[in-house]
PDB file of C-alpha atoms in Angstrom:
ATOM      1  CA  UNK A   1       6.429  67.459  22.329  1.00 90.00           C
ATOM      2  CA  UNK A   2       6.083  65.241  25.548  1.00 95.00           C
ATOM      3  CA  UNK A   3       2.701  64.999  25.350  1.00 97.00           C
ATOM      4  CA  UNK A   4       0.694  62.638  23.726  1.00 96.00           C
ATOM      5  CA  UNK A   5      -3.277  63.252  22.575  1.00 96.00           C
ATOM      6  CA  UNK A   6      -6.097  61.159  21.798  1.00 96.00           C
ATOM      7  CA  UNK A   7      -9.180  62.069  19.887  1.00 92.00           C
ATOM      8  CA  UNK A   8     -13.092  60.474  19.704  1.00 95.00           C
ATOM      9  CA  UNK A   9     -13.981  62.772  16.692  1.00 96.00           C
ATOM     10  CA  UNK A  10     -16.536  62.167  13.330  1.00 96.00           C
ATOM     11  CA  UNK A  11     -13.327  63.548  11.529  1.00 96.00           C
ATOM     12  CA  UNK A  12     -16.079  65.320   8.987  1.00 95.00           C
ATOM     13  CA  UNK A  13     -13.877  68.451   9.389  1.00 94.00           C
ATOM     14  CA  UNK A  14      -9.947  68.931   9.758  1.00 95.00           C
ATOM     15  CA  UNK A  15     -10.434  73.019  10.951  1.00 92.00           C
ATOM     16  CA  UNK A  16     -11.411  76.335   9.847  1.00 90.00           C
ATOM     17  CA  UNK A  17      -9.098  78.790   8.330  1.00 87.00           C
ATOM     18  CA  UNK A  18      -6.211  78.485   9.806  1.00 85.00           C
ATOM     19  CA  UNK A  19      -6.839  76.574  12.762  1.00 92.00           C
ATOM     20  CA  UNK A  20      -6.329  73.318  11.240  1.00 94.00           C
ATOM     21  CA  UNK A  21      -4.807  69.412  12.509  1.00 94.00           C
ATOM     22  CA  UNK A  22      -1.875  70.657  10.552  1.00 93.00           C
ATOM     23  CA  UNK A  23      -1.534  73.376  12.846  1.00 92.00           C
ATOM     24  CA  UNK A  24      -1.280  71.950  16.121  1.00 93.00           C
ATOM     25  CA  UNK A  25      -1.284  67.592  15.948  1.00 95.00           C
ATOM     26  CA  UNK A  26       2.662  67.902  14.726  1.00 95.00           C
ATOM     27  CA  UNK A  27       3.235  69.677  17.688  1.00 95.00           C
ATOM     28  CA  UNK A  28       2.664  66.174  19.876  1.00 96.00           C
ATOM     29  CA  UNK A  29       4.414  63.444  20.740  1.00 97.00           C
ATOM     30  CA  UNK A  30       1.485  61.499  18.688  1.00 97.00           C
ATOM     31  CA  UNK A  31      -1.715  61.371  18.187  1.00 97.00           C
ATOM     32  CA  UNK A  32      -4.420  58.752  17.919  1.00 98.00           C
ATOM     33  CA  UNK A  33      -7.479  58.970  16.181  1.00 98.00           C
ATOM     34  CA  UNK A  34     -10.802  57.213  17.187  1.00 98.00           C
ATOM     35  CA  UNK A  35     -13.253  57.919  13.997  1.00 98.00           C
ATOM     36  CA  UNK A  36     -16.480  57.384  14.065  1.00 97.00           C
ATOM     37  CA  UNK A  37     -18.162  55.429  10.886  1.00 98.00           C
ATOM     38  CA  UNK A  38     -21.057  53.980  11.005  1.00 97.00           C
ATOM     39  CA  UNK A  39     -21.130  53.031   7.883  1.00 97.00           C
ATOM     40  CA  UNK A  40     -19.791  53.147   4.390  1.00 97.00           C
ATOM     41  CA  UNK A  41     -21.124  54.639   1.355  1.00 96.00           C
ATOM     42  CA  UNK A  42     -24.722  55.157   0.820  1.00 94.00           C
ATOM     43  CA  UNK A  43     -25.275  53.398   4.400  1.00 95.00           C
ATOM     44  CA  UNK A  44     -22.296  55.909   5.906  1.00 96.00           C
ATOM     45  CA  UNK A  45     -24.470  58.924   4.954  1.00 95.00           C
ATOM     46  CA  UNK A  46     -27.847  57.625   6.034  1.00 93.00           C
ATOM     47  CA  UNK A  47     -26.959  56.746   9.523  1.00 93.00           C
ATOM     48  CA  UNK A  48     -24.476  60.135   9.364  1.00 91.00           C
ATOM     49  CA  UNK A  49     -27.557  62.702   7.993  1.00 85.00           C
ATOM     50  CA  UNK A  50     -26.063  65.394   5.708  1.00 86.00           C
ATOM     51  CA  UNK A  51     -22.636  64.009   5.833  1.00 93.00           C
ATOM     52  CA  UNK A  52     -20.424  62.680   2.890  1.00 96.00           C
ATOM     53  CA  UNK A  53     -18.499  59.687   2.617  1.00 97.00           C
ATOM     54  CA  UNK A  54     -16.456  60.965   0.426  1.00 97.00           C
ATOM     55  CA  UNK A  55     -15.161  63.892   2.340  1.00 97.00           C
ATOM     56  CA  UNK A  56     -14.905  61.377   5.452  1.00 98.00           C
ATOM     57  CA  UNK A  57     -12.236  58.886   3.508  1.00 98.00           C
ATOM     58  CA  UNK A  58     -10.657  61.910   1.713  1.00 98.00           C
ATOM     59  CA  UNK A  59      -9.918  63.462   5.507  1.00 97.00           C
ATOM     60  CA  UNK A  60      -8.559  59.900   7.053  1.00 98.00           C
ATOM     61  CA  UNK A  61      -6.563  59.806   3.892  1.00 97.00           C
ATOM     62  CA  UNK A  62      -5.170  63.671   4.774  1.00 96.00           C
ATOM     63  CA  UNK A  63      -4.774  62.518   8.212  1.00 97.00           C
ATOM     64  CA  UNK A  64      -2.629  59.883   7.378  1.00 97.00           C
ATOM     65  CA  UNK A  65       0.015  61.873   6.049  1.00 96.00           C
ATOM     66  CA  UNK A  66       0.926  63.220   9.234  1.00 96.00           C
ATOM     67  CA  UNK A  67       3.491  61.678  10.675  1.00 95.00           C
ATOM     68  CA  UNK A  68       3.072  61.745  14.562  1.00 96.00           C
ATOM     69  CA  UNK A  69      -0.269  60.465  13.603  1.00 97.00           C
ATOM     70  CA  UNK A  70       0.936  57.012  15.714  1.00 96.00           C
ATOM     71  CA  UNK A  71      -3.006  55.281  14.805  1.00 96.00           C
ATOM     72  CA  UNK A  72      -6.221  55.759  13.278  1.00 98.00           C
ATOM     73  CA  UNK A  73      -9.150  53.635  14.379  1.00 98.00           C
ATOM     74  CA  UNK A  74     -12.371  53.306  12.284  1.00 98.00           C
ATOM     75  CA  UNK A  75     -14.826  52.864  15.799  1.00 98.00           C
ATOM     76  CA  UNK A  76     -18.343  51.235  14.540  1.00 98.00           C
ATOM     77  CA  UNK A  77     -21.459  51.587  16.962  1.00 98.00           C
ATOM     78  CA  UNK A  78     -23.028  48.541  15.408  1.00 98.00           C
ATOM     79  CA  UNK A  79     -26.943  48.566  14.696  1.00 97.00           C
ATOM     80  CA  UNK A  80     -29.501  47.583  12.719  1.00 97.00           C
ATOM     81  CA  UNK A  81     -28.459  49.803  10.063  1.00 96.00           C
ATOM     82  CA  UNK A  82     -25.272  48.817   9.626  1.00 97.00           C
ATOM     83  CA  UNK A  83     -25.018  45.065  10.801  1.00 98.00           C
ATOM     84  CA  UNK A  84     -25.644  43.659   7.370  1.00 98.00           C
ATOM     85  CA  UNK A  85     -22.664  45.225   5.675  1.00 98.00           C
ATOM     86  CA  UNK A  86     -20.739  44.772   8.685  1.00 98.00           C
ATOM     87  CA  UNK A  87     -18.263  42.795   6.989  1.00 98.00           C
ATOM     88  CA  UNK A  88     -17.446  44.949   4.142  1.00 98.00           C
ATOM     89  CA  UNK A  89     -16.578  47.559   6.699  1.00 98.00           C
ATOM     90  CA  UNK A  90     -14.275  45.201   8.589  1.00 98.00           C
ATOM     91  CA  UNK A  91     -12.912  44.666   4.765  1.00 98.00           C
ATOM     92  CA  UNK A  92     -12.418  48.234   3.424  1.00 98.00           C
ATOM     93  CA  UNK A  93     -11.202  49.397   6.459  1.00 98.00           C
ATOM     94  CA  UNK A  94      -8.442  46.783   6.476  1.00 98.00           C
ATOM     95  CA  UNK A  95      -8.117  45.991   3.442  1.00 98.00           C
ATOM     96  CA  UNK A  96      -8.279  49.518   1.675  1.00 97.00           C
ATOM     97  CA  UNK A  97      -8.513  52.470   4.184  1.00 98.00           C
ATOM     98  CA  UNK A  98      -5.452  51.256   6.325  1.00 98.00           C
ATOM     99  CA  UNK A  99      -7.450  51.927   9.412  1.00 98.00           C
ATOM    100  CA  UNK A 100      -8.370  49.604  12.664  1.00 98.00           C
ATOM    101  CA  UNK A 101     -11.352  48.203  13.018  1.00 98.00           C
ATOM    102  CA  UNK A 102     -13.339  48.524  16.426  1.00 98.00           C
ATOM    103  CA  UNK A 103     -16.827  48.565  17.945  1.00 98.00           C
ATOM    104  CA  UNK A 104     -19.230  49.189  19.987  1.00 97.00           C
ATOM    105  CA  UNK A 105     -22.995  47.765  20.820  1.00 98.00           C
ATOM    106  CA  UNK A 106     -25.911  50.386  20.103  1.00 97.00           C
ATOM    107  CA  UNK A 107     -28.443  49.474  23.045  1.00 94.00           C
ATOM    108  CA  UNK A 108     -30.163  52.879  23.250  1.00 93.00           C
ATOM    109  CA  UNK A 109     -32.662  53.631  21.929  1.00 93.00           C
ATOM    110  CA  UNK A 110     -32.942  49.851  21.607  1.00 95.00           C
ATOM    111  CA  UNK A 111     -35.075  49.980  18.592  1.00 96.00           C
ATOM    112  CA  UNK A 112     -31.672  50.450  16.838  1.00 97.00           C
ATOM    113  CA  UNK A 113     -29.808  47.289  18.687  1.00 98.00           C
ATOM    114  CA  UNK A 114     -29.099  44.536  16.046  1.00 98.00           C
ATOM    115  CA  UNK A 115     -30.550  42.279  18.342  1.00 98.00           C
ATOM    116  CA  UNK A 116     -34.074  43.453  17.289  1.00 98.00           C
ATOM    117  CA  UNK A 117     -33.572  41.717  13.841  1.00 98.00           C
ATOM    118  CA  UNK A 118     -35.563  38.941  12.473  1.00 98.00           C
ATOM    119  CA  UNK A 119     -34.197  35.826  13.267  1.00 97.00           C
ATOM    120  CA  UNK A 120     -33.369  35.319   9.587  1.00 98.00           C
ATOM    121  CA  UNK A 121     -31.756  38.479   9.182  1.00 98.00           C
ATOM    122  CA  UNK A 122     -29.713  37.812  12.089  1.00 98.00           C
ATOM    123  CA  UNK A 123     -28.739  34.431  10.392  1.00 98.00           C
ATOM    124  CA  UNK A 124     -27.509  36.376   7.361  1.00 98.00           C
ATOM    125  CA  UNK A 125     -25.489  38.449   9.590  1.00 98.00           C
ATOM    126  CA  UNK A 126     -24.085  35.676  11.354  1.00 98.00           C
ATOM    127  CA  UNK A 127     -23.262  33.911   8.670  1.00 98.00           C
ATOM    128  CA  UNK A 128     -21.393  36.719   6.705  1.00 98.00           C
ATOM    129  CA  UNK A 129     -19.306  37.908  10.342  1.00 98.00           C
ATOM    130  CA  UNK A 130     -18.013  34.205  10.113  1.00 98.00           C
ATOM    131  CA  UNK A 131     -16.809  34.651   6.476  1.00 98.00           C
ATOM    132  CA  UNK A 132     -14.983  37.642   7.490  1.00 98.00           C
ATOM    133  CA  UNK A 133     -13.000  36.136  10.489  1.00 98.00           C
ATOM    134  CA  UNK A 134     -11.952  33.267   7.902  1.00 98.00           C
ATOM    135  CA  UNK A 135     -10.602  36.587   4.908  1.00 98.00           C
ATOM    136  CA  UNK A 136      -9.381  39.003   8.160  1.00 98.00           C
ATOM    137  CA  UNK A 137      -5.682  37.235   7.571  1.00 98.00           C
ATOM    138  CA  UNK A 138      -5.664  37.597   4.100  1.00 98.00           C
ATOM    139  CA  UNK A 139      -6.240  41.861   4.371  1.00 98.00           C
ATOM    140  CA  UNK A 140      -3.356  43.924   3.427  1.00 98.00           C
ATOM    141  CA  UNK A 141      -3.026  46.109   6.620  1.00 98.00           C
ATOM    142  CA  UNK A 142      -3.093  43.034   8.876  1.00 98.00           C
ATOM    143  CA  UNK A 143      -0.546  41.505   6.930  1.00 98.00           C
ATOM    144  CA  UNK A 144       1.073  45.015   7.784  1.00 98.00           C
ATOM    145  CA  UNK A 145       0.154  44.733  11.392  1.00 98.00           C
ATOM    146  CA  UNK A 146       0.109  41.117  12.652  1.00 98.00           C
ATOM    147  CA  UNK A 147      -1.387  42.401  16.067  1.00 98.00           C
ATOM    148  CA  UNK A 148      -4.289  43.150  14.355  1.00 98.00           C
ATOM    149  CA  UNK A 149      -5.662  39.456  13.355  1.00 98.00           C
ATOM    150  CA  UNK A 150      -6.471  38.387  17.080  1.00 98.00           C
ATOM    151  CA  UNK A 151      -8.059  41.963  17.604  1.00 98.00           C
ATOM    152  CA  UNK A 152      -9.701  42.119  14.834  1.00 98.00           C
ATOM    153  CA  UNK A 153     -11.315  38.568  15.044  1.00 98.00           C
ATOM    154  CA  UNK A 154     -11.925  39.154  18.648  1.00 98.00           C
ATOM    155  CA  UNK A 155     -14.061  42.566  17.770  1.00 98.00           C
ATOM    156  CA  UNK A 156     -16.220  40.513  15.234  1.00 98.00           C
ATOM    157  CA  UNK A 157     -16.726  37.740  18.076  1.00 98.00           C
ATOM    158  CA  UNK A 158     -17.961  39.991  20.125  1.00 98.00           C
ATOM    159  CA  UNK A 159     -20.686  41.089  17.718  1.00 98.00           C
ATOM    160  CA  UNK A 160     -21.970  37.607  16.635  1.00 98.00           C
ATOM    161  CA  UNK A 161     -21.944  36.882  20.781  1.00 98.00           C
ATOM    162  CA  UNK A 162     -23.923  39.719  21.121  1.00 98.00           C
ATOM    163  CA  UNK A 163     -26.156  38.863  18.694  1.00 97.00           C
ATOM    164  CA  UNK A 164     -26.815  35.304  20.167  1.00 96.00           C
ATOM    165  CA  UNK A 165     -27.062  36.478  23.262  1.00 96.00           C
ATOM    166  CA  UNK A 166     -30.353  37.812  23.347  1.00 95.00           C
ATOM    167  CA  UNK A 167     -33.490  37.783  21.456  1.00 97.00           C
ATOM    168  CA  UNK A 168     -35.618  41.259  20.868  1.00 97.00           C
ATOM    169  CA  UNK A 169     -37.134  40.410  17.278  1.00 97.00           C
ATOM    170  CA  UNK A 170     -40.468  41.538  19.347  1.00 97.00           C
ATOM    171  CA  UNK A 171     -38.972  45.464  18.823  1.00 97.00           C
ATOM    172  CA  UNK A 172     -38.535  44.438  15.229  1.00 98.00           C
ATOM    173  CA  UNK A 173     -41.784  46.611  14.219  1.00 97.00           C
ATOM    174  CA  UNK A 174     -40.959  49.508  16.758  1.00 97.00           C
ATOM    175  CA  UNK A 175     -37.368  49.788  14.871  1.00 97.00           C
ATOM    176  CA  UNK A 176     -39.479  49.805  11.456  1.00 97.00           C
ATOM    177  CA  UNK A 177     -41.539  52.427  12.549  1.00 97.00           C
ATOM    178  CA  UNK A 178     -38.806  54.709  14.719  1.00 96.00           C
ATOM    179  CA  UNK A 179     -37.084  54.449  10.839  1.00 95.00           C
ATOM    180  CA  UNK A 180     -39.999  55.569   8.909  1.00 95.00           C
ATOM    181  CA  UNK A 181     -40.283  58.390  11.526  1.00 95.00           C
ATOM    182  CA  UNK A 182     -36.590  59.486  10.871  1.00 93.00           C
ATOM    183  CA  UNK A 183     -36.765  59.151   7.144  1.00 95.00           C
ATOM    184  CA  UNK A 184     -39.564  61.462   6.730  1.00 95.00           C
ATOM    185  CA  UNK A 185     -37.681  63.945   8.606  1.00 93.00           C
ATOM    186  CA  UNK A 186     -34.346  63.011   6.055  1.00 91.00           C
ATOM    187  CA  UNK A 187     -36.046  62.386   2.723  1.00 92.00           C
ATOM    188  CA  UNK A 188     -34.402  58.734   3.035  1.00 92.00           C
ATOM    189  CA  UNK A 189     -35.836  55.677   3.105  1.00 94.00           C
ATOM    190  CA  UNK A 190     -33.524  52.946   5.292  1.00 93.00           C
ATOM    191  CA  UNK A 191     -34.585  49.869   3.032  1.00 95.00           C
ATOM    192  CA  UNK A 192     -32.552  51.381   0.416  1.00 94.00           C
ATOM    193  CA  UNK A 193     -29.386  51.460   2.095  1.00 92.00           C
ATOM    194  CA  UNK A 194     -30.282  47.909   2.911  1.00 95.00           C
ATOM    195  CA  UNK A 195     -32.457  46.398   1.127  1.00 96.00           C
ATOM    196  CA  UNK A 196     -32.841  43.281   2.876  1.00 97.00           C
ATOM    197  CA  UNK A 197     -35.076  45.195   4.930  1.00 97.00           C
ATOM    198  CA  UNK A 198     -37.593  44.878   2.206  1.00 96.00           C
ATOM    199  CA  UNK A 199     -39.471  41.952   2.804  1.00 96.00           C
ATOM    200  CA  UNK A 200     -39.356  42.718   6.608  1.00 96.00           C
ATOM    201  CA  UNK A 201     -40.821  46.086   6.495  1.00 92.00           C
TER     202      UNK A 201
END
């Protein structure tokens, strides 16, 4: 009960049987939680094969009823697949899920960096990261949590800095056809998860 425990986890499981986060997490000091979501939804369960979003919000919901449970962060590894919706993650994580939002660049393989986007794609990306920063204050768990607006708009800095910062739209058709590859191996197609892919691919 001195002790306190951090976790990187996909959180797609709480335990089996009786070896559960019920069992042993109330036994800390606290516990933080680092989740990784790539992605919510239909785009969650592409980039996640053969997981469900559902189950993933229903277990972050389970773990937030414990009570030494001190924080839960939602940790994005942002990438082609998921920059477009980028800002409804930032918004149903703070808005809805009661979680931090937090990420990290994908540069490997760097097919799947954002920065291999079409220039106009990037635009669009851009464009809706700098409508988030101006509706981060207005979301209901940083209105809970006032640390959580400079973090917050710092994290979504970083990711339109990183996506100025330098240009490999060249790798654009590699990342099209490193896609098609994985999707045959999924039954998915990644232009339905986003389908402003479409005209690009």
């Amino acid at each position: 009960d001195n002790i306190e425990i951090k976790y990187a986890t996909n959180l797609t499981m709480l335990g089996k049987s009786n070896r559960t986060v019920w069992q042993y997490w109330p036994k800390f000091k606290s516990v933080a939680v680092n989740v990784s979501i790539d992605g919510i939804g239909d785009s969650y369960e592409y980039v996640r094969g053969n997981a469900s979003w559902a189950e993933l919000v229903n277990n972050i919901k389970q773990v937030q009823t414990i009570p030494n449970v001190s924080r839960i962060v939602g940790a994005v590894a942002v990438q082609v697949s998921n920059i477009l919706i980028l800002n409804k993650m930032i918004k149903y994580f703070l808005n809805d899920l009661g979680i931090v939002f937090y990420t990290n660049m994908v540069n490997y393989p760097n097919v799947l960096s954002a920065q291999c986007l079409p220039s106009e794609l990037k635009a669009i990306a851009i464009e809706r990261l700098q409508v988030s920063k101006l509706e981060v204050p207005t979301y209901k768990y940083v209105k809970e949590n006032p640390i959580l607006l400079n973090i917050t708009l710092g994290q979504i800095d970083g990711v339109i800095n990183y996506l100025s910062s330098n240009d490999q739209s060249d790798k654009w058709p590699e990342c099209v056809e490193f896609n098609r590859k994985l999707d045959i191996t999924r039954n998915q197609n990644f232009t339905d998860t986003t389908p402003e892919f479409k005209p690009y691919a």
